[in-house]
Each structure stands twice: as structure tokens, then as C-alpha cells.
Amino acid sequence: MRRQKLWIAMLAATATLGTSATYADFIDDSNVQLKFKNFYLDRQYQDKPELNFGSWSQAVTLDAKSGYHDIGGGVQIGADVLVQHAVKLNGRDKKPDWILPHDGKESKDHFGKVGATLKVKVSETELKVGDLLPMSPVVFFDPSRQLLTTYSGAWLESKDIKDTKLTLAYIDGINTRYDNQYQNLTLFPQNDFAKAEAAGLSTDDGMYIVGIDHQFTPKFTGSYWYADMTNIYKQHYIGTDYKTTVGEKTKLDGHVRYFDNSESGDKLYGNIDSQAVSAGLKVNQGAHTVQLGYQQMFGDHGTRATMFPTLGGWVPQPYLDNWSVASFIRKDEKSWSLGYTYDFSELGAKGLTATLRHFEGWNVDNGAGNKRGKEDENNVIVNYVVPEGKLKGLGFQYMFIDTNYDNIAGGFDLQEHRIATTYTYKF
């Protein structure tokens, strides 16, 4: 199935839905939100000031999700629409900043994205075709900048089997946070889609996905996912999660995750034979939360992509415990992290939290005869959400990031400040 066929089918079905929009369930069960986000980012490189970038922008997003209309035989249909628009308020000249869309030479002053999704539901099985925001171990959308990274394709999810979720999906394009059109898939660090296309380093055959999540007990879950990004790489994922309560106040949340990667088809990025293991533990008692993480890379990556495989377009991989700006995904790298969060509600400041987190990575393979590399990162994150009153839901976030590299090719020490103000109006 190609992208054009998916969109033709989606638009035709959505047009049909327009004639049935007067039905009660379609309207009454709808969820329409208007989201506002004011976002400032400033990144300063210690020894490379010519690389510095940043911008200040305002975005408005219309997120409209319909209810379902029963068309008979137990089949229900609906449609979702996502309209995003942002305006640059200020920026360090017009150089590309990977936050706002650009043409390779300069960023745009204002831009928008429009996406639509057809959804069909039978019992506890739902098919979505069109604009997708996946949250899975093998592909994930990106909410970290101003506008969202989205995907085009088809996503089938079934919960008809007790305690089990089955997923079948096909992704045929990506619309990144700094773009406003769908592109063929590439492999990081190739983030310039025009260059990837010209060099034959993108795939128009898309990504095929299978996933199984099972709740073995109320405390223990297990997952297996498989993805084939055609002609680039294949990925197997196995994960387990365990949640429990110790005493009356202490909550434990632990997990272990494993990825196995290999080349696919025409091997556009070379031979790939790599693995990653990560484990995490979160302990919460009252206002205090402590988070621990360990992560290790094994094996060989492709000759054209020397890190753990992620999609081109700066796509996040939050299923790796130490994923951050530094990401800690280089060849043979080992890393650990320690975080602490305090909830100020107990001091009377409901809605206010602060997080400190440190990452440490080492043992990076720089080739035979070369010294091993290391990197570290420190984060300070402050969040506040107005808990009540007319401004309930108004959110503020400040994030400080300090990243340092030692004997890492292409790694430049940097400091970054991010400030975001968000508000959602629900119709």
C-alpha cells in the first residue's frame, strides 16, 4: 500500500462521514480542543558559537476527535483532524534551527500543518488511516519542540483478547517537527530528506510493524514488537514492566528492555548487527521520586549510521532509559542515570514539581587504536500547572540542559534553555 492510496481512501471516507455528521453519537461523543503553546529555545555551543541557534514562537493547534457513527453490522466510523500553525516571534537570524520548518537555508516566519485521520471500529478493534501519532517501542511521535512530528500510514489496534493488545501497522511517511510535508523514511543521522532522496538513502516502501502487549498479572506486563524499515533495518523489541506498592506509601516501578537490530533488504546503510539493553527503576514515596537507569550498546551499526538505529528527523526513542540530548547510543557505550523529583504540593504549592537528573556515558568505541570516548549531561526541569480557578490547566515549564563530551567525534559541549507555556481550551 502506498501513501497515495492511503490518503485517497482516507479522504473519500472522511467526505462520506461529512454526510453523517448530524448523527448524535458522531457529535455528542466528540472531543475538540484548542491548544496554545508559547515556546522559547536557546542553544549555546561552548567552542562553536557559529553553531548556536534558537527561536521564540507561538503555536495554535486544533485537535478535533469525533465520536463514532454506527453504519451497521457492528461497524463504527469516525474522523479526527489535527491543524497546527506557528508564528515565529523572534529568532537568531533565519538560520535553520530544527525547531521551525526551513528550506535548508533559512527557517520560515510562519507555517502550518494539516492532518486528517479516518477511524473504523469493530468491537474492541480499531483501524486508523492517515495522520498518526504512534507511541510504541519501534516508532514514536515527537512533542519536544513547537509542532508535533507525525506519520502517515495505517494503524490497527485490537483489545478483543483479554489482557492483550495486538498491533499491526504500516508507516509510509514522516512529517517532522521542522517540516510541513511528508517525506520518505531515512535513518539518523541523515536528517536532510532531500539529500537522502538524492543519494538513494531513503525508502519509499515504508515500515511494517507488529506488536503484542500482554498483562500477565495486575503487576507484571510483557511486550514484543517487530519493525522492518524496508531496505534499511529490522528491529526486535522485548520489554517487561513490574509495578508494586511496598507498605502504604512507597511505590516501585521497574522495567527491563532489549532491542535487537539487523539490516533489511538492500542494506542502504550497510550491515547492521547491534543490540541495546536498558533497565530502569522508579521509587516514589510521598513528595519524593527517585529514578535510576542503566543502558548499554552492543555490536556493530551500519557503515552510514554509527549509532543505535532511529529514524531520520530527530525522532525520539523514549524506550531507551538514558535517551536525552546526548542520547548515549554510540557504539559500545555504557551509561547510567540518576534523577530526583520533588512535588511541592506537600508545602502548599500544588501543581509545582522540580526534577534534577544526571546522565553519565563511557566506553564509546572510536575505532582501533583510538581512546574511548565519554559524555555526560545534567538536566534541571521545573513544571507548574495551575490547579484550579479560571486559569486551571495553564502550564509552565523551564528546562536547562548542560551536555559535555570528551573524545566524541562531532560532539560539542553545549548549554540549552527551554521555556514553554501551554494552555488547552476544551469545547
Short mmCIF file of C-alpha atoms in Angstrom, two decimals:
data_model
loop_
_atom_site.label_atom_id
_atom_site.label_comp_id
_atom_site.label_asym_id
_atom_site.label_seq_id
_atom_site.Cartn_x
_atom_site.Cartn_y
_atom_site.Cartn_z
CA MET A 1 0.00 0.00 0.00
CA ARG A 2 1.47 3.36 -0.99
CA ARG A 3 0.95 6.76 0.59
CA GLN A 4 -1.26 8.00 -2.24
CA LYS A 5 -3.67 5.07 -1.84
CA LEU A 6 -3.87 5.59 1.90
CA TRP A 7 -4.72 9.27 1.56
CA ILE A 8 -7.26 8.72 -1.25
CA ALA A 9 -9.07 6.14 0.86
CA MET A 10 -8.96 8.36 3.93
CA LEU A 11 -10.25 11.47 2.18
CA ALA A 12 -13.02 9.60 0.42
CA ALA A 13 -14.19 8.04 3.68
CA THR A 14 -13.94 11.36 5.53
CA ALA A 15 -16.06 13.01 2.87
CA THR A 16 -18.65 10.28 3.36
CA LEU A 17 -18.60 10.98 7.09
CA GLY A 18 -19.50 14.58 6.35
CA THR A 19 -22.93 13.43 5.24
CA SER A 20 -23.49 11.61 8.52
CA ALA A 21 -22.12 14.26 10.87
CA THR A 22 -25.61 15.09 12.05
CA TYR A 23 -25.90 11.77 13.85
CA ALA A 24 -25.86 12.19 17.59
CA ASP A 25 -23.03 9.85 18.57
CA PHE A 26 -20.69 11.34 16.00
CA ILE A 27 -21.14 14.81 17.52
CA ASP A 28 -22.01 14.15 21.16
CA ASP A 29 -19.01 11.90 21.77
CA SER A 30 -16.56 14.21 20.01
CA ASN A 31 -13.59 15.82 21.75
CA VAL A 32 -12.46 19.19 20.40
CA GLN A 33 -9.53 21.07 21.92
CA LEU A 34 -7.71 24.27 21.06
CA LYS A 35 -4.13 24.10 22.30
CA PHE A 36 -1.80 27.07 22.72
CA LYS A 37 1.97 26.76 23.13
CA ASN A 38 4.48 29.56 23.53
CA PHE A 39 7.96 28.09 23.14
CA TYR A 40 11.45 29.55 23.57
CA LEU A 41 14.66 27.62 22.97
CA ASP A 42 18.24 28.88 23.06
CA ARG A 43 21.23 26.57 22.47
CA GLN A 44 24.82 27.80 23.00
CA TYR A 45 27.86 25.75 21.95
CA GLN A 46 30.92 26.32 24.13
CA ASP A 47 33.59 26.23 21.41
CA LYS A 48 31.46 26.54 18.26
CA PRO A 49 29.48 29.80 18.51
CA GLU A 50 28.75 29.65 14.78
CA LEU A 51 26.51 26.64 15.53
CA ASN A 52 24.39 28.49 18.11
CA PHE A 53 20.68 28.60 17.37
CA GLY A 54 17.35 29.39 18.96
CA SER A 55 13.92 30.88 18.43
CA TRP A 56 10.78 32.08 20.16
CA SER A 57 7.44 31.12 18.64
CA GLN A 58 3.72 30.83 19.30
CA ALA A 59 1.62 27.89 18.12
CA VAL A 60 -2.09 27.17 17.99
CA THR A 61 -3.34 23.63 17.43
CA LEU A 62 -6.86 22.45 16.74
CA ASP A 63 -7.22 18.83 17.83
CA ALA A 64 -10.68 17.53 16.91
CA LYS A 65 -11.65 13.91 17.53
CA SER A 66 -15.12 12.81 16.51
CA GLY A 67 -17.25 10.22 18.19
CA TYR A 68 -18.33 7.09 16.29
CA HIS A 69 -21.30 6.60 13.99
CA ASP A 70 -22.68 3.07 13.66
CA ILE A 71 -23.15 2.16 9.99
CA GLY A 72 -24.48 -1.32 10.70
CA GLY A 73 -23.10 -4.79 11.23
CA GLY A 74 -21.25 -3.65 14.33
CA VAL A 75 -19.03 -1.30 12.28
CA GLN A 76 -18.47 2.24 13.59
CA ILE A 77 -16.69 5.04 11.78
CA GLY A 78 -15.26 8.43 12.75
CA ALA A 79 -12.67 11.01 11.77
CA ASP A 80 -10.03 13.11 13.51
CA VAL A 81 -8.45 16.37 12.35
CA LEU A 82 -5.21 17.94 13.56
CA VAL A 83 -4.44 21.50 12.42
CA GLN A 84 -1.18 23.07 13.63
CA HIS A 85 0.08 26.59 12.99
CA ALA A 86 3.04 28.50 14.43
CA VAL A 87 4.40 32.02 14.11
CA LYS A 88 7.99 32.99 14.84
CA LEU A 89 8.10 35.85 17.34
CA ASN A 90 11.87 36.22 17.41
CA GLY A 91 14.93 34.23 16.39
CA ARG A 92 18.69 34.33 15.96
CA ASP A 93 18.67 35.37 12.26
CA LYS A 94 16.98 32.95 9.87
CA LYS A 95 19.38 30.00 10.05
CA PRO A 96 17.72 26.56 10.31
CA ASP A 97 17.17 25.66 13.97
CA TRP A 98 15.46 22.24 13.61
CA ILE A 99 12.53 23.69 15.56
CA LEU A 100 10.69 25.57 12.83
CA PRO A 101 10.34 24.39 9.20
CA HIS A 102 13.09 25.51 6.84
CA ASP A 103 14.17 25.08 3.23
CA GLY A 104 17.74 24.10 4.07
CA LYS A 105 18.92 27.71 4.08
CA GLU A 106 16.62 29.63 6.40
CA SER A 107 13.70 28.99 8.74
CA LYS A 108 10.19 30.21 7.99
CA ASP A 109 8.44 33.02 9.87
CA HIS A 110 5.11 31.19 9.99
CA PHE A 111 3.95 27.77 8.88
CA GLY A 112 1.20 25.22 9.32
CA LYS A 113 0.37 21.55 9.13
CA VAL A 114 -2.95 19.85 8.47
CA GLY A 115 -3.63 16.17 9.10
CA ALA A 116 -6.75 14.03 8.98
CA THR A 117 -7.40 10.50 10.17
CA LEU A 118 -10.17 8.07 9.30
CA LYS A 119 -11.01 5.59 12.08
CA VAL A 120 -13.06 2.43 11.87
CA LYS A 121 -14.01 0.39 14.95
CA VAL A 122 -15.46 -3.09 15.37
CA SER A 123 -15.90 -4.20 18.98
CA GLU A 124 -12.50 -3.53 20.62
CA THR A 125 -10.56 -3.41 17.35
CA GLU A 126 -9.78 -0.02 15.80
CA LEU A 127 -8.16 0.91 12.48
CA LYS A 128 -6.77 4.39 11.89
CA VAL A 129 -5.68 5.51 8.41
CA GLY A 130 -4.00 8.85 7.65
CA ASP A 131 -2.22 11.12 10.12
CA LEU A 132 -0.78 9.10 13.04
CA LEU A 133 0.77 9.89 16.44
CA PRO A 134 2.22 6.50 17.46
CA MET A 135 3.59 5.76 20.91
CA SER A 136 5.37 2.42 20.63
CA PRO A 137 8.83 0.90 21.22
CA VAL A 138 9.63 0.95 17.49
CA VAL A 139 8.23 4.33 16.37
CA PHE A 140 7.28 7.37 18.44
CA PHE A 141 5.90 10.84 17.69
CA ASP A 142 7.83 13.91 18.89
CA PRO A 143 6.21 16.53 21.19
CA SER A 144 9.51 18.08 22.33
CA ARG A 145 9.58 21.20 20.14
CA GLN A 146 6.91 23.56 18.80
CA LEU A 147 4.89 21.43 16.36
CA LEU A 148 4.45 17.66 16.50
CA THR A 149 6.25 15.10 14.38
CA THR A 150 3.53 12.98 12.79
CA TYR A 151 3.41 9.96 10.48
CA SER A 152 1.20 8.81 7.62
CA GLY A 153 0.03 5.24 7.35
CA ALA A 154 -2.37 2.70 8.82
CA TRP A 155 -2.52 1.58 12.47
CA LEU A 156 -4.66 -1.37 13.60
CA GLU A 157 -5.03 -2.00 17.34
CA SER A 158 -7.10 -4.76 18.91
CA LYS A 159 -8.01 -5.38 22.56
CA ASP A 160 -10.56 -8.12 21.90
CA ILE A 161 -8.37 -10.71 23.64
CA LYS A 162 -8.50 -10.30 27.41
CA ASP A 163 -5.45 -8.57 28.91
CA THR A 164 -3.80 -8.40 25.47
CA LYS A 165 -3.28 -5.65 22.92
CA LEU A 166 -2.34 -6.62 19.36
CA THR A 167 -0.97 -4.06 16.90
CA LEU A 168 -0.43 -4.21 13.14
CA ALA A 169 0.78 -1.08 11.37
CA TYR A 170 2.29 0.33 8.23
CA ILE A 171 4.11 3.68 8.18
CA ASP A 172 4.87 5.20 4.78
CA GLY A 173 5.95 8.76 5.60
CA ILE A 174 7.14 11.17 8.26
CA ASN A 175 6.27 14.85 8.75
CA THR A 176 8.94 16.04 11.17
CA ARG A 177 8.82 18.84 13.71
CA TYR A 178 10.81 21.08 11.31
CA ASP A 179 8.87 20.22 8.14
CA ASN A 180 5.34 20.68 6.80
CA GLN A 181 5.12 17.82 4.32
CA TYR A 182 5.50 14.06 4.39
CA GLN A 183 8.87 12.55 3.43
CA ASN A 184 10.11 9.02 2.81
CA LEU A 185 11.81 7.35 5.79
CA THR A 186 15.56 7.64 6.37
CA LEU A 187 17.96 6.61 9.13
CA PHE A 188 19.53 9.00 11.64
CA PRO A 189 21.89 10.91 11.38
CA GLN A 190 20.60 11.60 7.85
CA ASN A 191 18.07 14.34 8.70
CA ASP A 192 18.11 16.17 5.35
CA PHE A 193 15.42 14.37 3.36
CA ALA A 194 16.33 15.98 0.02
CA LYS A 195 19.93 14.80 0.33
CA ALA A 196 18.80 11.35 1.44
CA GLU A 197 16.50 11.06 -1.56
CA ALA A 198 19.23 12.20 -3.98
CA ALA A 199 21.73 9.75 -2.50
CA GLY A 200 19.31 6.81 -2.54
CA LEU A 201 19.30 6.64 1.27
CA SER A 202 15.54 6.80 1.86
CA THR A 203 12.88 4.13 1.46
CA ASP A 204 9.53 4.62 -0.21
CA ASP A 205 8.47 1.12 0.85
CA GLY A 206 7.84 2.26 4.40
CA MET A 207 7.93 0.45 7.74
CA TYR A 208 5.92 -2.65 8.71
CA ILE A 209 5.11 -3.15 12.41
CA VAL A 210 3.75 -5.95 14.62
CA GLY A 211 3.28 -5.60 18.37
CA ILE A 212 1.95 -7.72 21.26
CA ASP A 213 1.44 -6.35 24.80
CA HIS A 214 0.12 -8.71 27.49
CA GLN A 215 -0.87 -8.10 31.12
CA PHE A 216 0.26 -11.32 32.81
CA THR A 217 -0.75 -10.16 36.30
CA PRO A 218 -2.02 -6.85 37.71
CA LYS A 219 1.62 -6.02 38.48
CA PHE A 220 3.52 -7.58 35.56
CA THR A 221 3.32 -6.87 31.82
CA GLY A 222 5.35 -8.06 28.85
CA SER A 223 5.74 -6.81 25.29
CA TYR A 224 7.16 -7.97 21.97
CA TRP A 225 7.38 -5.66 18.94
CA TYR A 226 8.88 -6.09 15.48
CA ALA A 227 9.54 -3.45 12.82
CA ASP A 228 11.00 -3.69 9.34
CA MET A 229 12.04 -0.37 7.82
CA THR A 230 12.30 -1.77 4.32
CA ASN A 231 15.82 -1.91 2.87
CA ILE A 232 17.32 -0.20 5.92
CA TYR A 233 16.91 -2.09 9.20
CA LYS A 234 14.85 -4.64 11.15
CA GLN A 235 14.22 -4.34 14.86
CA HIS A 236 13.01 -6.77 17.54
CA TYR A 237 11.96 -5.43 20.95
CA ILE A 238 11.23 -7.33 24.18
CA GLY A 239 10.23 -5.49 27.33
CA THR A 240 8.89 -6.25 30.80
CA ASP A 241 7.36 -3.89 33.38
CA TYR A 242 6.66 -4.52 37.05
CA LYS A 243 4.73 -2.21 39.38
CA THR A 244 4.05 -2.77 43.05
CA THR A 245 3.45 -0.99 46.36
CA VAL A 246 5.62 -1.50 49.43
CA GLY A 247 3.83 -0.60 52.62
CA GLU A 248 1.27 2.17 52.42
CA LYS A 249 3.20 4.93 50.68
CA THR A 250 6.14 3.52 48.69
CA LYS A 251 5.55 2.70 45.01
CA LEU A 252 8.04 0.79 42.86
CA ASP A 253 8.06 0.81 39.06
CA GLY A 254 10.77 -1.20 37.30
CA HIS A 255 11.40 -2.41 33.76
CA VAL A 256 13.93 -4.18 31.54
CA ARG A 257 14.05 -3.56 27.76
CA TYR A 258 16.00 -5.22 24.95
CA PHE A 259 16.42 -4.27 21.28
CA ASP A 260 18.00 -6.38 18.54
CA ASN A 261 18.75 -4.70 15.19
CA SER A 262 19.85 -6.05 11.80
CA GLU A 263 19.97 -4.84 8.20
CA SER A 264 16.97 -5.18 5.87
CA GLY A 265 16.73 -5.88 2.15
CA ASP A 266 19.09 -3.71 0.09
CA LYS A 267 21.07 -2.61 3.18
CA LEU A 268 21.05 1.07 2.25
CA TYR A 269 23.07 1.93 5.38
CA GLY A 270 25.31 -1.15 5.36
CA ASN A 271 25.38 -4.25 7.55
CA ILE A 272 23.76 -3.80 10.95
CA ASP A 273 24.12 -6.21 13.86
CA SER A 274 23.57 -4.36 17.12
CA GLN A 275 21.75 -4.74 20.41
CA ALA A 276 20.75 -2.49 23.30
CA VAL A 277 19.79 -3.32 26.88
CA SER A 278 18.34 -0.84 29.34
CA ALA A 279 16.82 -1.13 32.80
CA GLY A 280 15.10 1.40 34.99
CA LEU A 281 13.67 1.71 38.48
CA LYS A 282 11.46 4.48 39.87
CA VAL A 283 10.76 4.73 43.59
CA ASN A 284 8.06 7.10 44.84
CA GLN A 285 7.26 7.94 48.43
CA GLY A 286 5.01 10.90 49.06
CA ALA A 287 6.51 14.01 47.50
CA HIS A 288 9.80 12.30 46.64
CA THR A 289 10.59 10.29 43.50
CA VAL A 290 14.00 8.76 42.71
CA GLN A 291 14.75 7.38 39.27
CA LEU A 292 17.66 5.09 38.28
CA GLY A 293 18.62 3.96 34.80
CA TYR A 294 21.28 1.81 33.11
CA GLN A 295 21.84 1.39 29.38
CA GLN A 296 24.38 -0.48 27.22
CA MET A 297 25.01 -0.73 23.46
CA PHE A 298 26.44 -3.84 21.79
CA GLY A 299 27.51 -4.90 18.31
CA ASP A 300 28.00 -3.05 15.03
CA HIS A 301 25.85 -0.41 13.39
CA GLY A 302 25.72 0.36 9.68
CA THR A 303 28.66 1.98 7.89
CA ARG A 304 26.49 5.05 7.15
CA ALA A 305 24.89 5.25 10.62
CA THR A 306 27.17 4.55 13.55
CA MET A 307 24.59 4.73 16.35
CA PHE A 308 21.58 2.78 17.60
CA PRO A 309 19.07 2.97 14.70
CA THR A 310 16.42 5.67 14.95
CA LEU A 311 14.51 7.38 12.16
CA GLY A 312 15.95 10.43 10.44
CA GLY A 313 14.23 13.63 11.56
CA TRP A 314 15.48 13.63 15.17
CA VAL A 315 12.84 11.06 16.14
CA PRO A 316 12.95 10.26 19.90
CA GLN A 317 13.39 6.80 21.41
CA PRO A 318 11.98 7.11 24.96
CA TYR A 319 12.05 3.32 25.41
CA LEU A 320 15.80 3.67 25.97
CA ASP A 321 16.29 4.66 29.61
CA ASN A 322 19.01 7.22 29.03
CA TRP A 323 17.57 8.92 25.97
CA SER A 324 18.17 12.66 26.15
CA VAL A 325 20.01 15.36 24.16
CA ALA A 326 23.23 13.32 24.32
CA SER A 327 21.15 10.10 23.82
CA PHE A 328 24.02 7.74 24.84
CA ILE A 329 23.54 5.42 21.84
CA ARG A 330 27.07 5.26 20.37
CA LYS A 331 28.96 2.06 19.64
CA ASP A 332 29.71 0.00 22.79
CA GLU A 333 28.57 2.86 25.03
CA LYS A 334 27.57 2.18 28.62
CA SER A 335 25.61 4.74 30.62
CA TRP A 336 23.77 5.30 33.87
CA SER A 337 21.43 8.00 35.12
CA LEU A 338 20.09 9.24 38.44
CA GLY A 339 17.12 11.54 38.84
CA TYR A 340 15.19 13.13 41.68
CA THR A 341 11.78 14.82 41.55
CA TYR A 342 10.09 16.76 44.34
CA ASP A 343 6.37 17.55 44.37
CA PHE A 344 5.78 20.81 46.22
CA SER A 345 2.12 20.01 46.95
CA GLU A 346 3.02 18.99 50.49
CA LEU A 347 4.40 22.51 51.03
CA GLY A 348 1.19 24.09 49.77
CA ALA A 349 2.34 24.72 46.18
CA LYS A 350 0.01 22.35 44.39
CA GLY A 351 0.91 21.78 40.75
CA LEU A 352 4.63 22.61 41.16
CA THR A 353 7.34 19.97 40.64
CA ALA A 354 11.10 20.15 40.15
CA THR A 355 13.41 17.49 38.69
CA LEU A 356 17.20 17.10 38.73
CA ARG A 357 18.78 14.41 36.57
CA HIS A 358 22.35 13.38 35.75
CA PHE A 359 23.48 11.11 32.89
CA GLU A 360 26.96 9.58 32.54
CA GLY A 361 28.15 7.66 29.47
CA TRP A 362 31.52 6.00 28.78
CA ASN A 363 33.32 3.28 26.78
CA VAL A 364 32.45 4.77 23.36
CA ASP A 365 34.35 2.89 20.63
CA ASN A 366 36.20 5.39 18.41
CA GLY A 367 37.95 2.76 16.29
CA ALA A 368 41.06 0.62 16.68
CA GLY A 369 43.92 2.38 18.46
CA ASN A 370 41.80 5.39 19.48
CA LYS A 371 40.97 6.45 23.02
CA ARG A 372 37.48 5.55 24.24
CA GLY A 373 35.05 8.45 24.49
CA LYS A 374 32.67 9.58 27.20
CA GLU A 375 29.87 12.09 27.64
CA ASP A 376 27.64 13.43 30.40
CA GLU A 377 24.52 15.54 30.76
CA ASN A 378 22.70 17.41 33.52
CA ASN A 379 19.05 18.45 33.43
CA VAL A 380 17.03 20.83 35.59
CA ILE A 381 13.28 20.79 34.91
CA VAL A 382 10.63 22.87 36.67
CA ASN A 383 6.94 22.34 35.91
CA TYR A 384 3.92 24.23 37.16
CA VAL A 385 0.27 23.66 36.21
CA VAL A 386 -2.43 25.96 37.61
CA PRO A 387 -4.54 23.51 39.66
CA GLU A 388 -7.83 25.39 39.88
CA GLY A 389 -9.68 28.58 39.04
CA LYS A 390 -10.33 30.25 35.70
CA LEU A 391 -6.79 29.50 34.51
CA LYS A 392 -6.89 25.85 35.51
CA GLY A 393 -4.66 23.81 33.22
CA LEU A 394 -2.34 26.68 32.28
CA GLY A 395 1.13 25.14 32.31
CA PHE A 396 4.68 26.47 32.56
CA GLN A 397 7.90 24.53 32.04
CA TYR A 398 11.53 25.57 32.31
CA MET A 399 14.30 23.19 31.24
CA PHE A 400 18.07 23.63 31.50
CA ILE A 401 20.36 21.17 29.72
CA ASP A 402 24.14 21.00 30.09
CA THR A 403 25.90 18.43 27.87
CA ASN A 404 29.65 17.70 27.81
CA TYR A 405 31.70 15.46 25.50
CA ASP A 406 35.18 14.00 25.88
CA ASN A 407 36.80 12.43 22.82
CA ILE A 408 33.48 12.16 20.96
CA ALA A 409 33.62 12.86 17.23
CA GLY A 410 31.09 15.56 16.33
CA GLY A 411 30.24 16.16 19.99
CA PHE A 412 30.41 19.81 21.09
CA ASP A 413 29.77 20.95 24.66
CA LEU A 414 26.51 22.88 24.87
CA GLN A 415 24.04 24.52 27.19
CA GLU A 416 20.37 24.89 26.37
CA HIS A 417 17.43 26.75 27.89
CA ARG A 418 13.81 25.92 27.05
CA ILE A 419 10.72 27.76 28.28
CA ALA A 420 7.23 26.60 27.35
CA THR A 421 3.83 27.99 28.28
CA THR A 422 0.84 25.79 27.40
CA TYR A 423 -2.90 26.07 27.69
CA THR A 424 -5.73 23.88 26.38
CA TYR A 425 -9.27 25.10 25.84
CA LYS A 426 -11.83 22.31 25.64
CA PHE A 427 -15.02 22.98 23.71
#
